[in-house]
C-alpha cells in the first residue's frame, strides 16, 4: 500500500529499526525492490532524484512506482530525494510522491530554515511529511567533508521547521567510499538527544560496514538511503547476462538477472536495517 513519510517513519520509530530507502532509476529497479519488500514483508521507501522528475523519464517511472506501491501488500512510501527547491517539490507532488525531502543544506542556516519551513507548511496541507538536512552530505569525490552536524543547530532546525525526519552529516558521503567510512556514533546519539528524539536519516548508505550501520540504527537512524549499490547491482546483472553465450535477445528476458540482482541487494539491506517481517 502507498503510505506517506510520517507513517512509515513512525513504524520504524515505534519498532526501533530503520527503513531502507532505495533510489530507483528505471522500472526494473522498482520491480526488484518491490519483489524484495513483498517477499521479506518489509516496509520500504522508494525514492527518486529530482533530475529524473521530468517529462522524459518521470512521465514513465513515477506512475509505475505509484501503481506498484498501491498494489503492494506492504507499506511503501514514494519519496522525493534531495529536492533543491519548491519547483521540484511541486513536480514531485504532481507525480504522486508521498514523502518529500527539501535539501537546503547548501544554503546558510537561516535560508535553509526558511525554505524547509515553507515546504513543511505546504506539504502539511496535504498530509505529507518532509525530510530536511542540516550539515551538508557531499560526495566521496569532494576534497574534504563539511563540518559534521552540530546537535545544537539540529535542535534549532527541527524546532523551527517542524520536519518529520532529519538527514545528518556524521562521516557519511554519497558514492562508493574510497576507504570504509567511520561514522561518529556518539554524535548521532547527541543529535537525537538534543532534538528530543527526531528520527534521523543516513545518506550514503552504499558501502558503510554492517556493524556501523547497526550501531547507527541503535543510536537513532530511522531511514538509510541506498543509491550507488542499486546501480551496481543492476549493472552486474546486465554484465552477467551479456557474458552468457546463450542469452536471449528478448529485452524482458535480458533484464531478468538485473532485476534479480537488485532484489538480492534489497533483501540484504532489508535484513541489515531490521525491516524484515515488520509489515506482517
Ligand atoms: P549512495 O549512492 O552513496 O548509496 O547514497 C544514496 C543517497 O544517499 C541518496 O540520497
Short mmCIF file of C-alpha atoms and ligand atoms in Angstrom, two decimals:
data_model
loop_
_atom_site.label_atom_id
_atom_site.label_comp_id
_atom_site.label_asym_id
_atom_site.label_seq_id
_atom_site.Cartn_x
_atom_site.Cartn_y
_atom_site.Cartn_z
CA UNK A 1 0.00 0.00 0.00
CA UNK A 2 1.12 3.52 -0.70
CA UNK A 3 1.79 5.36 2.57
CA UNK A 4 3.18 8.74 3.49
CA UNK A 5 6.57 9.53 5.01
CA UNK A 6 5.37 10.13 8.56
CA UNK A 7 3.51 6.78 8.63
CA UNK A 8 6.49 4.72 7.52
CA UNK A 9 8.99 6.61 9.71
CA UNK A 10 6.55 6.22 12.60
CA UNK A 11 6.66 2.43 12.12
CA UNK A 12 10.46 2.47 12.36
CA UNK A 13 10.38 4.73 15.41
CA UNK A 14 7.91 2.52 17.20
CA UNK A 15 9.84 -0.66 16.44
CA UNK A 16 13.37 0.79 16.89
CA UNK A 17 14.54 -0.18 13.44
CA UNK A 18 15.33 1.58 10.16
CA UNK A 19 13.50 1.86 6.84
CA UNK A 20 15.74 1.16 3.83
CA UNK A 21 15.23 3.90 1.22
CA UNK A 22 16.22 2.73 -2.25
CA UNK A 23 16.87 5.14 -5.11
CA UNK A 24 15.31 3.95 -8.37
CA UNK A 25 16.31 4.78 -11.92
CA UNK A 26 14.01 2.74 -14.16
CA UNK A 27 11.09 0.32 -13.97
CA UNK A 28 13.36 -2.70 -13.48
CA UNK A 29 14.94 -1.29 -10.32
CA UNK A 30 11.42 -0.63 -8.99
CA UNK A 31 10.49 -4.27 -9.78
CA UNK A 32 13.48 -5.71 -7.91
CA UNK A 33 12.82 -3.61 -4.79
CA UNK A 34 9.08 -4.26 -4.63
CA UNK A 35 9.65 -8.02 -5.10
CA UNK A 36 12.13 -7.97 -2.20
CA UNK A 37 9.84 -5.91 0.07
CA UNK A 38 6.90 -8.26 -0.52
CA UNK A 39 8.98 -11.40 -0.05
CA UNK A 40 10.50 -10.09 3.18
CA UNK A 41 7.26 -8.47 4.40
CA UNK A 42 9.12 -5.21 4.89
CA UNK A 43 8.08 -1.55 4.73
CA UNK A 44 10.38 0.30 2.29
CA UNK A 45 10.86 3.73 0.79
CA UNK A 46 11.31 4.07 -2.97
CA UNK A 47 12.90 7.40 -3.75
CA UNK A 48 13.77 9.38 -6.83
CA UNK A 49 16.35 12.05 -7.63
CA UNK A 50 14.90 15.34 -8.89
CA UNK A 51 16.83 15.01 -12.16
CA UNK A 52 14.50 12.11 -13.06
CA UNK A 53 11.35 14.12 -12.42
CA UNK A 54 10.93 15.33 -15.97
CA UNK A 55 8.64 14.60 -18.89
CA UNK A 56 11.13 12.20 -20.49
CA UNK A 57 11.71 9.88 -17.52
CA UNK A 58 9.34 10.91 -14.72
CA UNK A 59 6.37 10.59 -17.06
CA UNK A 60 7.01 6.83 -17.22
CA UNK A 61 8.68 5.90 -13.96
CA UNK A 62 6.55 7.84 -11.43
CA UNK A 63 3.21 6.25 -12.42
CA UNK A 64 4.97 2.87 -12.31
CA UNK A 65 6.18 3.48 -8.73
CA UNK A 66 2.75 4.70 -7.59
CA UNK A 67 0.97 1.72 -9.19
CA UNK A 68 3.46 -0.76 -7.73
CA UNK A 69 3.15 0.76 -4.25
CA UNK A 70 -0.65 0.81 -4.38
CA UNK A 71 -0.73 -2.83 -5.43
CA UNK A 72 1.89 -4.00 -2.91
CA UNK A 73 0.91 -5.90 0.22
CA UNK A 74 3.47 -3.96 2.30
CA UNK A 75 3.70 -0.23 3.13
CA UNK A 76 5.72 1.70 0.52
CA UNK A 77 6.40 5.44 0.57
CA UNK A 78 7.30 7.19 -2.71
CA UNK A 79 9.76 9.91 -1.73
CA UNK A 80 11.47 12.85 -3.45
CA UNK A 81 15.21 12.68 -2.64
CA UNK A 82 17.25 15.91 -2.39
CA UNK A 83 14.64 18.34 -3.66
CA UNK A 84 16.62 21.57 -4.07
CA UNK A 85 13.67 23.99 -4.27
CA UNK A 86 9.90 24.30 -4.35
CA UNK A 87 9.88 23.75 -8.11
CA UNK A 88 11.00 20.16 -7.70
CA UNK A 89 8.70 19.68 -4.72
CA UNK A 90 5.72 20.76 -6.84
CA UNK A 91 6.73 18.38 -9.61
CA UNK A 92 7.15 15.52 -7.13
CA UNK A 93 3.71 16.10 -5.64
CA UNK A 94 2.25 16.24 -9.13
CA UNK A 95 3.90 12.87 -9.90
CA UNK A 96 2.43 11.25 -6.79
CA UNK A 97 5.21 11.40 -4.18
CA UNK A 98 4.01 10.75 -0.63
CA UNK A 99 7.20 11.94 1.04
CA UNK A 100 9.34 15.00 0.30
CA UNK A 101 12.93 15.89 1.04
CA UNK A 102 13.80 19.56 0.86
CA UNK A 103 17.58 19.77 0.88
CA UNK A 104 18.60 23.31 1.77
CA UNK A 105 21.94 22.21 3.22
CA UNK A 106 23.97 24.11 0.61
CA UNK A 107 22.50 27.37 1.97
CA UNK A 108 23.21 29.11 5.25
CA UNK A 109 21.20 28.13 8.31
CA UNK A 110 18.60 30.91 8.05
CA UNK A 111 17.89 30.29 4.37
CA UNK A 112 17.74 26.52 4.94
CA UNK A 113 15.21 27.05 7.76
CA UNK A 114 13.12 29.43 5.66
CA UNK A 115 12.94 27.14 2.61
CA UNK A 116 12.31 23.99 4.63
CA UNK A 117 9.68 25.58 6.85
CA UNK A 118 7.71 26.78 3.86
CA UNK A 119 7.73 23.34 2.24
CA UNK A 120 6.74 21.72 5.56
CA UNK A 121 3.72 24.06 5.74
CA UNK A 122 2.70 23.38 2.13
CA UNK A 123 3.06 19.62 2.49
CA UNK A 124 1.21 19.64 5.80
CA UNK A 125 -1.86 20.93 3.98
CA UNK A 126 -1.96 17.66 2.02
CA UNK A 127 -0.78 15.35 4.81
CA UNK A 128 2.76 14.73 3.61
CA UNK A 129 5.82 14.73 5.86
CA UNK A 130 9.13 16.37 4.97
CA UNK A 131 12.77 15.35 5.44
CA UNK A 132 15.24 18.20 5.97
CA UNK A 133 19.03 18.23 6.01
CA UNK A 134 21.37 20.02 8.34
CA UNK A 135 25.10 19.59 7.75
CA UNK A 136 25.75 19.06 4.03
CA UNK A 137 26.30 15.42 2.98
CA UNK A 138 28.63 15.66 -0.01
CA UNK A 139 30.19 13.20 -2.44
CA UNK A 140 33.04 10.75 -1.84
CA UNK A 141 34.85 12.72 -4.60
CA UNK A 142 34.80 16.02 -2.67
CA UNK A 143 38.22 17.24 -1.50
CA UNK A 144 37.01 17.46 2.10
CA UNK A 145 33.87 16.79 4.11
CA UNK A 146 31.89 19.69 5.53
CA UNK A 147 31.68 20.15 9.28
CA UNK A 148 29.67 17.39 10.90
CA UNK A 149 26.11 18.26 12.02
CA UNK A 150 26.05 20.19 15.27
CA UNK A 151 23.49 18.87 17.80
CA UNK A 152 22.57 22.42 18.83
CA UNK A 153 21.98 23.55 15.24
CA UNK A 154 20.00 20.38 14.52
CA UNK A 155 17.78 21.07 17.56
CA UNK A 156 17.11 24.66 16.47
CA UNK A 157 16.41 23.50 12.89
CA UNK A 158 13.90 20.85 13.97
CA UNK A 159 12.17 23.22 16.32
CA UNK A 160 11.90 26.00 13.71
CA UNK A 161 10.89 23.89 10.69
CA UNK A 162 8.73 21.03 12.01
CA UNK A 163 10.37 18.37 9.79
CA UNK A 164 9.33 14.72 10.09
CA UNK A 165 12.92 13.44 9.93
CA UNK A 166 16.39 14.89 9.59
CA UNK A 167 19.38 13.96 7.38
CA UNK A 168 22.72 14.48 9.12
CA UNK A 169 26.42 14.54 8.30
CA UNK A 170 28.23 12.14 10.62
CA UNK A 171 31.07 10.79 8.43
CA UNK A 172 28.86 9.62 5.54
CA UNK A 173 29.06 10.64 1.85
CA UNK A 174 27.36 9.81 -1.45
CA UNK A 175 29.01 7.26 -3.77
CA UNK A 176 31.41 4.36 -3.26
CA UNK A 177 33.70 5.14 -0.33
CA UNK A 178 37.38 5.01 -1.25
CA UNK A 179 38.04 3.56 2.20
CA UNK A 180 35.43 2.44 4.72
CA UNK A 181 33.89 5.45 6.50
CA UNK A 182 33.98 5.84 10.26
CA UNK A 183 30.62 7.12 11.43
CA UNK A 184 30.50 9.34 14.51
CA UNK A 185 28.03 7.25 16.50
CA UNK A 186 28.33 9.43 19.63
CA UNK A 187 27.27 12.42 17.53
CA UNK A 188 24.20 10.58 16.21
CA UNK A 189 23.19 9.93 19.84
CA UNK A 190 23.87 13.55 20.80
CA UNK A 191 21.74 14.84 17.88
CA UNK A 192 18.90 12.51 18.87
CA UNK A 193 19.03 13.75 22.44
CA UNK A 194 19.35 17.43 21.58
CA UNK A 195 16.40 17.28 19.17
CA UNK A 196 14.12 15.44 21.58
CA UNK A 197 14.30 12.25 19.51
CA UNK A 198 13.78 13.36 15.89
CA UNK A 199 14.07 10.33 13.54
CA UNK A 200 17.45 10.63 11.77
CA UNK A 201 18.37 9.83 8.17
CA UNK A 202 21.67 8.38 6.98
CA UNK A 203 22.51 9.29 3.38
CA UNK A 204 25.32 7.50 1.53
CA UNK A 205 24.30 4.03 2.70
CA UNK A 206 26.27 2.14 0.00
CA UNK A 207 29.45 0.67 1.46
CA UNK A 208 29.06 1.52 5.16
CA UNK A 209 30.26 -1.55 7.11
CA UNK A 210 27.34 -3.52 8.56
CA UNK A 211 28.49 -3.15 12.18
CA UNK A 212 28.48 0.64 11.82
CA UNK A 213 25.03 0.62 10.24
CA UNK A 214 23.72 -1.40 13.19
CA UNK A 215 25.34 0.96 15.70
CA UNK A 216 23.91 3.97 13.84
CA UNK A 217 20.41 2.45 13.97
CA UNK A 218 20.79 1.76 17.71
CA UNK A 219 21.74 5.45 18.09
CA UNK A 220 18.64 6.75 16.27
CA UNK A 221 18.92 6.36 12.46
CA UNK A 222 15.43 5.54 11.13
CA UNK A 223 15.94 5.86 7.35
CA UNK A 224 19.02 4.81 5.37
CA UNK A 225 19.47 5.78 1.72
CA UNK A 226 20.96 3.32 -0.78
CA UNK A 227 21.59 4.51 -4.33
CA UNK A 228 25.01 3.54 -5.71
CA UNK A 229 24.58 -0.10 -4.64
CA UNK A 230 21.30 -0.28 -6.61
CA UNK A 231 23.11 0.93 -9.75
CA UNK A 232 25.97 -1.53 -9.25
CA UNK A 233 23.65 -4.47 -8.63
CA UNK A 234 21.71 -3.64 -11.80
CA UNK A 235 24.92 -3.24 -13.85
CA UNK A 236 26.36 -6.52 -12.56
CA UNK A 237 23.18 -8.38 -13.52
CA UNK A 238 23.34 -6.90 -17.01
CA UNK A 239 27.03 -7.76 -17.37
CA UNK A 240 26.40 -11.34 -16.30
CA UNK A 241 23.69 -11.65 -18.95
CA UNK A 242 25.94 -10.15 -21.63
CA UNK A 243 28.64 -12.72 -20.83
CA UNK A 244 26.18 -15.61 -21.24
CA UNK A 245 26.61 -17.06 -24.77
CA UNK A 246 23.05 -18.45 -24.67
CA UNK A 247 21.42 -15.20 -23.66
CA UNK A 248 18.09 -14.25 -25.11
CA UNK A 249 17.76 -11.16 -27.25
CA UNK A 250 14.25 -10.51 -25.87
CA UNK A 251 14.66 -7.45 -23.67
CA UNK A 252 12.34 -8.62 -20.89
CA UNK A 253 14.34 -11.86 -20.57
CA UNK A 254 17.58 -9.89 -20.85
CA UNK A 255 16.52 -7.84 -17.80
CA UNK A 256 15.76 -10.80 -15.55
CA UNK A 257 19.23 -11.10 -14.00
CA UNK A 258 19.48 -7.34 -13.45
CA UNK A 259 16.14 -7.36 -11.60
CA UNK A 260 17.22 -10.41 -9.59
CA UNK A 261 20.48 -8.68 -8.54
CA UNK A 262 18.59 -5.58 -7.40
CA UNK A 263 16.16 -7.80 -5.49
CA UNK A 264 19.04 -9.66 -3.78
CA UNK A 265 20.62 -6.36 -2.73
CA UNK A 266 17.29 -5.11 -1.35
CA UNK A 267 16.76 -8.36 0.60
CA UNK A 268 20.23 -7.92 2.14
CA UNK A 269 19.61 -4.28 3.16
CA UNK A 270 16.12 -5.09 4.49
CA UNK A 271 17.75 -7.66 6.81
CA UNK A 272 20.52 -5.26 7.82
CA UNK A 273 18.15 -2.43 8.73
CA UNK A 274 15.87 -4.72 10.75
CA UNK A 275 12.87 -4.03 8.47
CA UNK A 276 12.19 -7.70 7.60
CA UNK A 277 8.87 -9.01 8.89
CA UNK A 278 7.72 -5.61 10.16
CA UNK A 279 4.79 -5.44 7.75
CA UNK A 280 3.29 -8.80 8.79
P1 LIG B 1 24.68 6.24 -2.07
O1 LIG B 1 24.56 6.40 -3.55
O2 LIG B 1 26.06 6.50 -1.57
O3 LIG B 1 24.13 4.94 -1.59
O4 LIG B 1 23.79 7.38 -1.42
C1 LIG B 1 22.43 7.42 -1.73
C2 LIG B 1 21.81 8.59 -1.09
O5 LIG B 1 22.16 8.99 0.00
C3 LIG B 1 20.72 9.24 -1.83
O6 LIG B 1 20.29 10.40 -1.23
#
